Amino acid sequence: MLHILVTGSKGQLGSEIKKVSKNYPTIQFTFVDREEMPLDDNDFIITFLNQLQPNLIVSAGAYTAVDQAENEKELVDQINHLAVATMAKWCSNNHAKLIHISTDYVFDGKSAIPYKENDHTSPINWYGETKLRGEQAIERIMQEAVIIRTAWVYSEFGHNFVKTMLRLMKERESIGVVNDQVGTPTYALDLAKAIMTIIESDNWVSGVFHFSNEGEISWYDFAVEINKLGGLNCKVNAVSSDQFPTAAKRPNYSLLDKTKIKQTYNVMVPAWEESLKLCLKILNP
């Protein structure tokens, strides 16, 4: 029986994988978060993996507080880079596979066309830098790994833009949302399903892949749609990133080209509007 370890089990993606795991009775899943397998302790990781002996690790756990990351550099590098390298080494030594989740923040956002997997990486914040280091460590250490870069993740679980917008739109008459950062959101449930499609595939193809929902929007466009679909009457104002200073810079453009994952694994990529509707039915019935 295939035994899959999922890290970051309380995060958005880990929670969605847990939700879909019941559709796979022939697979054994173990879900861990920082309490069961702390990613800031490499020795513990190895001991834990030696006891558990999974055939495949889905590395969904990460330090994702992008602004806070600028002030906790050592911890962020440990979780997003060194812990990932430790898992990759264990997988390499134990003939296990690895699916690792990375980010659009490995790019600088200066492109005008969707980023392909082999485009030049150049992170502009520490979170993106450590995620890139994690990718590079995997590529150095092992062959049997799939790295999936994703973007703007939201879900019914955890903290995310959609839930924050719903709360603010109910509390306030108007809000300001940046309109000069362009990309596509990712419904974590869609990503969870894509990961399971890869796991179930007869043909394991390692490498870097991109996944987000289809479309091209700004955060402002996203907020306008949340307001509309949520049946709310908040006024959404477009503002520039300059009016919204943050500790960490954000890429202005982070649209990901999904051609490779669609062609290689026949993964379904829903339109962002359709996925948002599904999530809002759960969050805002």
Short mmCIF file of N, CA, C and O in Angstrom, two decimals, residues 83-172:
data_model
loop_
_atom_site.label_atom_id
_atom_site.label_comp_id
_atom_site.label_asym_id
_atom_site.label_seq_id
_atom_site.Cartn_x
_atom_site.Cartn_y
_atom_site.Cartn_z
N ALA A 83 15.07 22.33 5.95
CA ALA A 83 14.17 21.20 6.24
C ALA A 83 13.80 20.46 4.95
O ALA A 83 13.70 19.23 4.93
N VAL A 84 13.61 21.22 3.90
CA VAL A 84 13.27 20.64 2.59
C VAL A 84 14.45 19.80 2.07
O VAL A 84 14.27 18.69 1.57
N ALA A 85 15.66 20.33 2.24
CA ALA A 85 16.86 19.59 1.83
C ALA A 85 16.97 18.28 2.64
O ALA A 85 17.32 17.23 2.08
N THR A 86 16.64 18.36 3.93
CA THR A 86 16.70 17.16 4.79
C THR A 86 15.71 16.10 4.31
O THR A 86 16.06 14.91 4.21
N MET A 87 14.50 16.52 3.97
CA MET A 87 13.50 15.56 3.46
C MET A 87 13.93 14.98 2.11
O MET A 87 13.76 13.79 1.86
N ALA A 88 14.51 15.83 1.27
CA ALA A 88 14.97 15.36 -0.05
C ALA A 88 16.08 14.32 0.10
O ALA A 88 16.08 13.30 -0.58
N LYS A 89 17.02 14.56 1.04
CA LYS A 89 18.11 13.60 1.28
C LYS A 89 17.53 12.28 1.77
O LYS A 89 17.94 11.20 1.33
N TRP A 90 16.57 12.36 2.69
CA TRP A 90 15.96 11.12 3.20
C TRP A 90 15.27 10.37 2.07
O TRP A 90 15.42 9.16 1.94
N CYS A 91 14.52 11.08 1.24
CA CYS A 91 13.83 10.45 0.10
C CYS A 91 14.83 9.78 -0.83
O CYS A 91 14.63 8.64 -1.27
N SER A 92 15.92 10.49 -1.12
CA SER A 92 16.95 9.96 -2.02
C SER A 92 17.56 8.68 -1.46
O SER A 92 17.77 7.71 -2.19
N ASN A 93 17.81 8.67 -0.15
CA ASN A 93 18.45 7.50 0.49
C ASN A 93 17.49 6.34 0.70
O ASN A 93 17.92 5.21 0.93
N ASN A 94 16.19 6.63 0.65
CA ASN A 94 15.19 5.59 0.97
C ASN A 94 14.25 5.28 -0.19
O ASN A 94 13.18 4.71 0.02
N HIS A 95 14.65 5.67 -1.40
CA HIS A 95 13.88 5.36 -2.61
C HIS A 95 12.43 5.83 -2.51
O HIS A 95 11.51 5.15 -2.94
N ALA A 96 12.25 7.00 -1.90
CA ALA A 96 10.91 7.59 -1.79
C ALA A 96 10.79 8.77 -2.76
O ALA A 96 11.80 9.34 -3.18
N LYS A 97 9.57 9.12 -3.10
CA LYS A 97 9.33 10.25 -4.00
C LYS A 97 8.95 11.48 -3.18
O LYS A 97 8.52 11.37 -2.03
N LEU A 98 9.07 12.64 -3.82
CA LEU A 98 8.78 13.90 -3.14
C LEU A 98 7.97 14.81 -4.06
O LEU A 98 8.33 14.99 -5.23
N ILE A 99 6.89 15.37 -3.54
CA ILE A 99 6.18 16.45 -4.22
C ILE A 99 6.29 17.67 -3.32
O ILE A 99 5.80 17.66 -2.18
N HIS A 100 6.96 18.70 -3.79
CA HIS A 100 7.22 19.88 -2.97
C HIS A 100 6.48 21.08 -3.54
O HIS A 100 6.48 21.32 -4.75
N ILE A 101 5.86 21.86 -2.65
CA ILE A 101 5.09 23.03 -3.08
C ILE A 101 5.94 24.28 -2.95
O ILE A 101 6.43 24.61 -1.86
N SER A 102 6.10 24.99 -4.06
CA SER A 102 6.86 26.23 -4.07
C SER A 102 5.95 27.38 -4.50
O SER A 102 4.73 27.27 -4.41
N THR A 103 6.53 28.47 -4.96
CA THR A 103 5.76 29.72 -5.07
C THR A 103 6.12 30.54 -6.30
O THR A 103 7.25 30.46 -6.81
N ASP A 104 5.18 31.38 -6.72
CA ASP A 104 5.44 32.36 -7.79
C ASP A 104 6.45 33.42 -7.32
O ASP A 104 7.02 34.13 -8.14
N TYR A 105 6.67 33.53 -6.01
CA TYR A 105 7.57 34.55 -5.48
C TYR A 105 9.05 34.25 -5.76
O TYR A 105 9.91 35.02 -5.34
N VAL A 106 9.34 33.15 -6.46
CA VAL A 106 10.73 32.93 -6.92
C VAL A 106 11.05 33.86 -8.10
O VAL A 106 12.21 33.99 -8.48
N PHE A 107 10.03 34.51 -8.65
CA PHE A 107 10.23 35.43 -9.78
C PHE A 107 10.18 36.89 -9.30
O PHE A 107 9.58 37.18 -8.26
N ASP A 108 10.77 37.79 -10.09
CA ASP A 108 10.82 39.20 -9.67
C ASP A 108 9.61 40.01 -10.13
O ASP A 108 9.43 41.16 -9.73
N GLY A 109 8.76 39.42 -10.99
CA GLY A 109 7.53 40.10 -11.40
C GLY A 109 7.71 41.11 -12.51
O GLY A 109 6.84 41.93 -12.77
N LYS A 110 8.87 41.05 -13.20
CA LYS A 110 9.12 42.04 -14.26
C LYS A 110 8.72 41.54 -15.65
O LYS A 110 8.88 42.24 -16.64
N SER A 111 8.19 40.32 -15.72
CA SER A 111 7.75 39.76 -17.00
C SER A 111 6.45 40.42 -17.45
O SER A 111 5.76 41.07 -16.67
N ALA A 112 6.13 40.26 -18.73
CA ALA A 112 4.85 40.73 -19.25
C ALA A 112 4.04 39.57 -19.82
O ALA A 112 2.92 39.75 -20.27
N ILE A 113 4.65 38.38 -19.80
CA ILE A 113 3.96 37.17 -20.27
C ILE A 113 4.07 36.10 -19.18
O ILE A 113 5.00 36.14 -18.37
N PRO A 114 3.12 35.16 -19.14
CA PRO A 114 3.13 34.16 -18.06
C PRO A 114 4.46 33.43 -17.94
O PRO A 114 5.08 33.05 -18.94
N TYR A 115 4.89 33.23 -16.70
CA TYR A 115 6.17 32.58 -16.43
C TYR A 115 6.11 31.10 -16.73
O TYR A 115 5.22 30.39 -16.29
N LYS A 116 7.13 30.64 -17.49
CA LYS A 116 7.31 29.21 -17.72
C LYS A 116 8.29 28.67 -16.67
O LYS A 116 9.02 29.43 -16.03
N GLU A 117 8.29 27.34 -16.53
CA GLU A 117 9.06 26.69 -15.47
C GLU A 117 10.56 26.98 -15.55
O GLU A 117 11.24 27.06 -14.53
N ASN A 118 11.08 27.14 -16.78
CA ASN A 118 12.54 27.34 -16.92
C ASN A 118 12.93 28.81 -17.05
O ASN A 118 14.09 29.12 -17.35
N ASP A 119 11.99 29.72 -16.81
CA ASP A 119 12.33 31.15 -16.85
C ASP A 119 13.27 31.51 -15.69
O ASP A 119 13.28 30.85 -14.65
N HIS A 120 14.01 32.58 -15.89
CA HIS A 120 14.99 33.04 -14.90
C HIS A 120 14.30 33.39 -13.57
O HIS A 120 13.30 34.11 -13.56
N THR A 121 14.84 32.87 -12.47
CA THR A 121 14.30 33.18 -11.14
C THR A 121 15.12 34.30 -10.50
O THR A 121 16.34 34.36 -10.69
N SER A 122 14.45 35.16 -9.77
CA SER A 122 15.13 36.28 -9.12
C SER A 122 14.21 36.86 -8.04
O SER A 122 13.56 37.87 -8.23
N PRO A 123 14.16 36.21 -6.86
CA PRO A 123 13.20 36.63 -5.82
C PRO A 123 13.50 38.04 -5.32
O PRO A 123 14.65 38.45 -5.28
N ILE A 124 12.44 38.75 -4.94
CA ILE A 124 12.62 40.12 -4.44
C ILE A 124 12.26 40.24 -2.95
O ILE A 124 12.23 41.33 -2.41
N ASN A 125 11.98 39.10 -2.30
CA ASN A 125 11.79 39.10 -0.85
C ASN A 125 12.39 37.83 -0.26
O ASN A 125 12.73 36.89 -0.98
N TRP A 126 12.56 37.82 1.06
CA TRP A 126 13.27 36.71 1.72
C TRP A 126 12.47 35.41 1.65
O TRP A 126 13.04 34.33 1.49
N TYR A 127 11.16 35.50 1.76
CA TYR A 127 10.33 34.31 1.60
C TYR A 127 10.61 33.65 0.24
O TYR A 127 10.87 32.45 0.17
N GLY A 128 10.56 34.44 -0.83
CA GLY A 128 10.83 33.91 -2.17
C GLY A 128 12.24 33.35 -2.29
O GLY A 128 12.45 32.30 -2.92
N GLU A 129 13.20 34.01 -1.67
CA GLU A 129 14.60 33.56 -1.70
C GLU A 129 14.74 32.18 -1.05
O GLU A 129 15.38 31.28 -1.59
N THR A 130 14.11 32.00 0.11
CA THR A 130 14.23 30.72 0.81
C THR A 130 13.48 29.60 0.09
O THR A 130 13.92 28.45 0.07
N LYS A 131 12.35 29.95 -0.53
CA LYS A 131 11.62 28.94 -1.31
C LYS A 131 12.45 28.50 -2.52
O LYS A 131 12.46 27.32 -2.88
N LEU A 132 13.14 29.45 -3.15
CA LEU A 132 14.02 29.11 -4.28
C LEU A 132 15.17 28.21 -3.80
O LEU A 132 15.52 27.24 -4.47
N ARG A 133 15.75 28.53 -2.65
CA ARG A 133 16.82 27.69 -2.10
C ARG A 133 16.33 26.27 -1.86
O ARG A 133 17.07 25.30 -2.07
N GLY A 134 15.09 26.15 -1.39
CA GLY A 134 14.50 24.82 -1.20
C GLY A 134 14.39 24.06 -2.50
O GLY A 134 14.76 22.88 -2.58
N GLU A 135 13.92 24.73 -3.54
CA GLU A 135 13.85 24.12 -4.88
C GLU A 135 15.23 23.64 -5.34
O GLU A 135 15.40 22.52 -5.83
N GLN A 136 16.21 24.53 -5.21
CA GLN A 136 17.56 24.23 -5.70
C GLN A 136 18.18 23.06 -4.94
O GLN A 136 18.88 22.23 -5.52
N ALA A 137 17.89 23.00 -3.63
CA ALA A 137 18.41 21.88 -2.82
C ALA A 137 17.83 20.56 -3.32
O ALA A 137 18.56 19.57 -3.49
N ILE A 138 16.52 20.54 -3.58
CA ILE A 138 15.88 19.32 -4.08
C ILE A 138 16.53 18.89 -5.40
O ILE A 138 16.86 17.72 -5.59
N GLU A 139 16.71 19.84 -6.30
CA GLU A 139 17.26 19.52 -7.63
C GLU A 139 18.69 19.00 -7.54
O GLU A 139 19.11 18.18 -8.36
N ARG A 140 19.44 19.48 -6.54
CA ARG A 140 20.81 18.99 -6.34
C ARG A 140 20.83 17.58 -5.79
O ARG A 140 21.68 16.76 -6.13
N ILE A 141 19.87 17.28 -4.91
CA ILE A 141 19.92 16.07 -4.10
C ILE A 141 19.27 14.86 -4.76
O ILE A 141 19.76 13.75 -4.66
N MET A 142 18.14 15.06 -5.43
CA MET A 142 17.38 13.89 -5.90
C MET A 142 16.76 14.08 -7.28
O MET A 142 16.50 15.19 -7.70
N GLN A 143 16.54 12.97 -7.93
CA GLN A 143 15.94 12.96 -9.26
C GLN A 143 14.41 12.83 -9.22
O GLN A 143 13.72 13.39 -10.04
N GLU A 144 13.92 12.07 -8.24
CA GLU A 144 12.51 11.67 -8.24
C GLU A 144 11.60 12.68 -7.55
O GLU A 144 10.78 12.31 -6.71
N ALA A 145 11.75 13.94 -7.87
CA ALA A 145 10.94 14.97 -7.21
C ALA A 145 10.12 15.76 -8.20
O ALA A 145 10.55 16.06 -9.32
N VAL A 146 8.91 16.12 -7.76
CA VAL A 146 8.06 17.04 -8.50
C VAL A 146 7.94 18.31 -7.66
O VAL A 146 7.59 18.25 -6.48
N ILE A 147 8.29 19.44 -8.25
CA ILE A 147 8.16 20.74 -7.58
C ILE A 147 7.01 21.49 -8.25
O ILE A 147 7.02 21.65 -9.47
N ILE A 148 6.03 21.93 -7.47
CA ILE A 148 4.89 22.66 -8.03
C ILE A 148 4.90 24.08 -7.48
O ILE A 148 4.75 24.29 -6.28
N ARG A 149 5.09 25.04 -8.37
CA ARG A 149 4.98 26.44 -7.97
C ARG A 149 3.51 26.86 -8.10
O ARG A 149 2.89 26.60 -9.13
N THR A 150 3.02 27.53 -7.06
CA THR A 150 1.63 27.99 -7.09
C THR A 150 1.58 29.43 -6.62
O THR A 150 2.61 30.02 -6.30
N ALA A 151 0.38 30.02 -6.59
CA ALA A 151 0.27 31.46 -6.32
C ALA A 151 -1.07 31.81 -5.68
O ALA A 151 -2.07 31.17 -5.95
N TRP A 152 -1.07 32.84 -4.83
CA TRP A 152 -2.31 33.45 -4.32
C TRP A 152 -3.29 32.39 -3.79
O TRP A 152 -4.46 32.35 -4.16
N VAL A 153 -2.80 31.53 -2.92
CA VAL A 153 -3.60 30.38 -2.46
C VAL A 153 -4.70 30.83 -1.49
O VAL A 153 -4.47 31.65 -0.61
N TYR A 154 -5.89 30.29 -1.68
CA TYR A 154 -6.99 30.53 -0.74
C TYR A 154 -7.78 29.24 -0.57
O TYR A 154 -7.65 28.30 -1.38
N SER A 155 -8.62 29.19 0.46
CA SER A 155 -9.38 27.99 0.75
C SER A 155 -10.37 28.30 1.86
O SER A 155 -10.37 29.39 2.41
N GLU A 156 -11.19 27.32 2.19
CA GLU A 156 -12.08 27.49 3.35
C GLU A 156 -11.29 27.43 4.65
O GLU A 156 -11.79 27.80 5.71
N PHE A 157 -10.05 26.94 4.59
CA PHE A 157 -9.23 26.75 5.78
C PHE A 157 -8.18 27.86 5.92
O PHE A 157 -7.77 28.46 4.93
N GLY A 158 -7.72 28.09 7.15
CA GLY A 158 -6.58 28.97 7.37
C GLY A 158 -6.86 30.44 7.08
O GLY A 158 -8.01 30.86 6.92
N HIS A 159 -5.77 31.22 7.04
CA HIS A 159 -5.87 32.66 6.76
C HIS A 159 -5.60 32.90 5.28
O HIS A 159 -4.62 32.38 4.75
N ASN A 160 -6.42 33.68 4.62
CA ASN A 160 -6.19 33.97 3.21
C ASN A 160 -6.97 35.21 2.78
O ASN A 160 -7.80 35.72 3.53
N PHE A 161 -6.68 35.66 1.59
CA PHE A 161 -7.25 36.89 1.05
C PHE A 161 -8.78 36.84 0.99
O PHE A 161 -9.46 37.80 1.35
N VAL A 162 -9.33 35.72 0.54
CA VAL A 162 -10.79 35.63 0.37
C VAL A 162 -11.49 35.78 1.72
O VAL A 162 -12.45 36.56 1.85
N LYS A 163 -11.00 35.09 2.73
CA LYS A 163 -11.63 35.17 4.05
C LYS A 163 -11.46 36.56 4.67
O LYS A 163 -12.38 37.09 5.29
N THR A 164 -10.29 37.15 4.45
CA THR A 164 -10.05 38.51 4.96
C THR A 164 -11.00 39.51 4.29
O THR A 164 -11.60 40.37 4.95
N MET A 165 -11.14 39.39 2.96
CA MET A 165 -12.04 40.29 2.22
C MET A 165 -13.49 40.14 2.70
O MET A 165 -14.18 41.14 2.91
N LEU A 166 -13.95 38.92 2.86
CA LEU A 166 -15.33 38.70 3.31
C LEU A 166 -15.56 39.38 4.66
O LEU A 166 -16.59 40.03 4.88
N ARG A 167 -14.58 39.25 5.56
CA ARG A 167 -14.72 39.85 6.88
C ARG A 167 -14.74 41.38 6.78
O ARG A 167 -15.62 42.04 7.33
N LEU A 168 -13.77 41.94 6.04
CA LEU A 168 -13.68 43.40 5.93
C LEU A 168 -14.89 44.00 5.21
O LEU A 168 -15.38 45.07 5.58
N MET A 169 -15.36 43.29 4.19
CA MET A 169 -16.49 43.80 3.42
C MET A 169 -17.79 43.82 4.23
O MET A 169 -18.70 44.59 3.94
N LYS A 170 -17.85 42.95 5.23
CA LYS A 170 -19.02 42.95 6.12
C LYS A 170 -18.89 44.03 7.20
O LYS A 170 -19.88 44.52 7.71
N GLU A 171 -17.64 44.39 7.54
CA GLU A 171 -17.39 45.35 8.62
C GLU A 171 -17.37 46.80 8.13
O GLU A 171 -17.69 47.71 8.88
N ARG A 172 -16.95 47.02 6.88
CA ARG A 172 -16.68 48.38 6.40
C ARG A 172 -17.54 48.76 5.20
O ARG A 172 -17.98 47.89 4.45
#
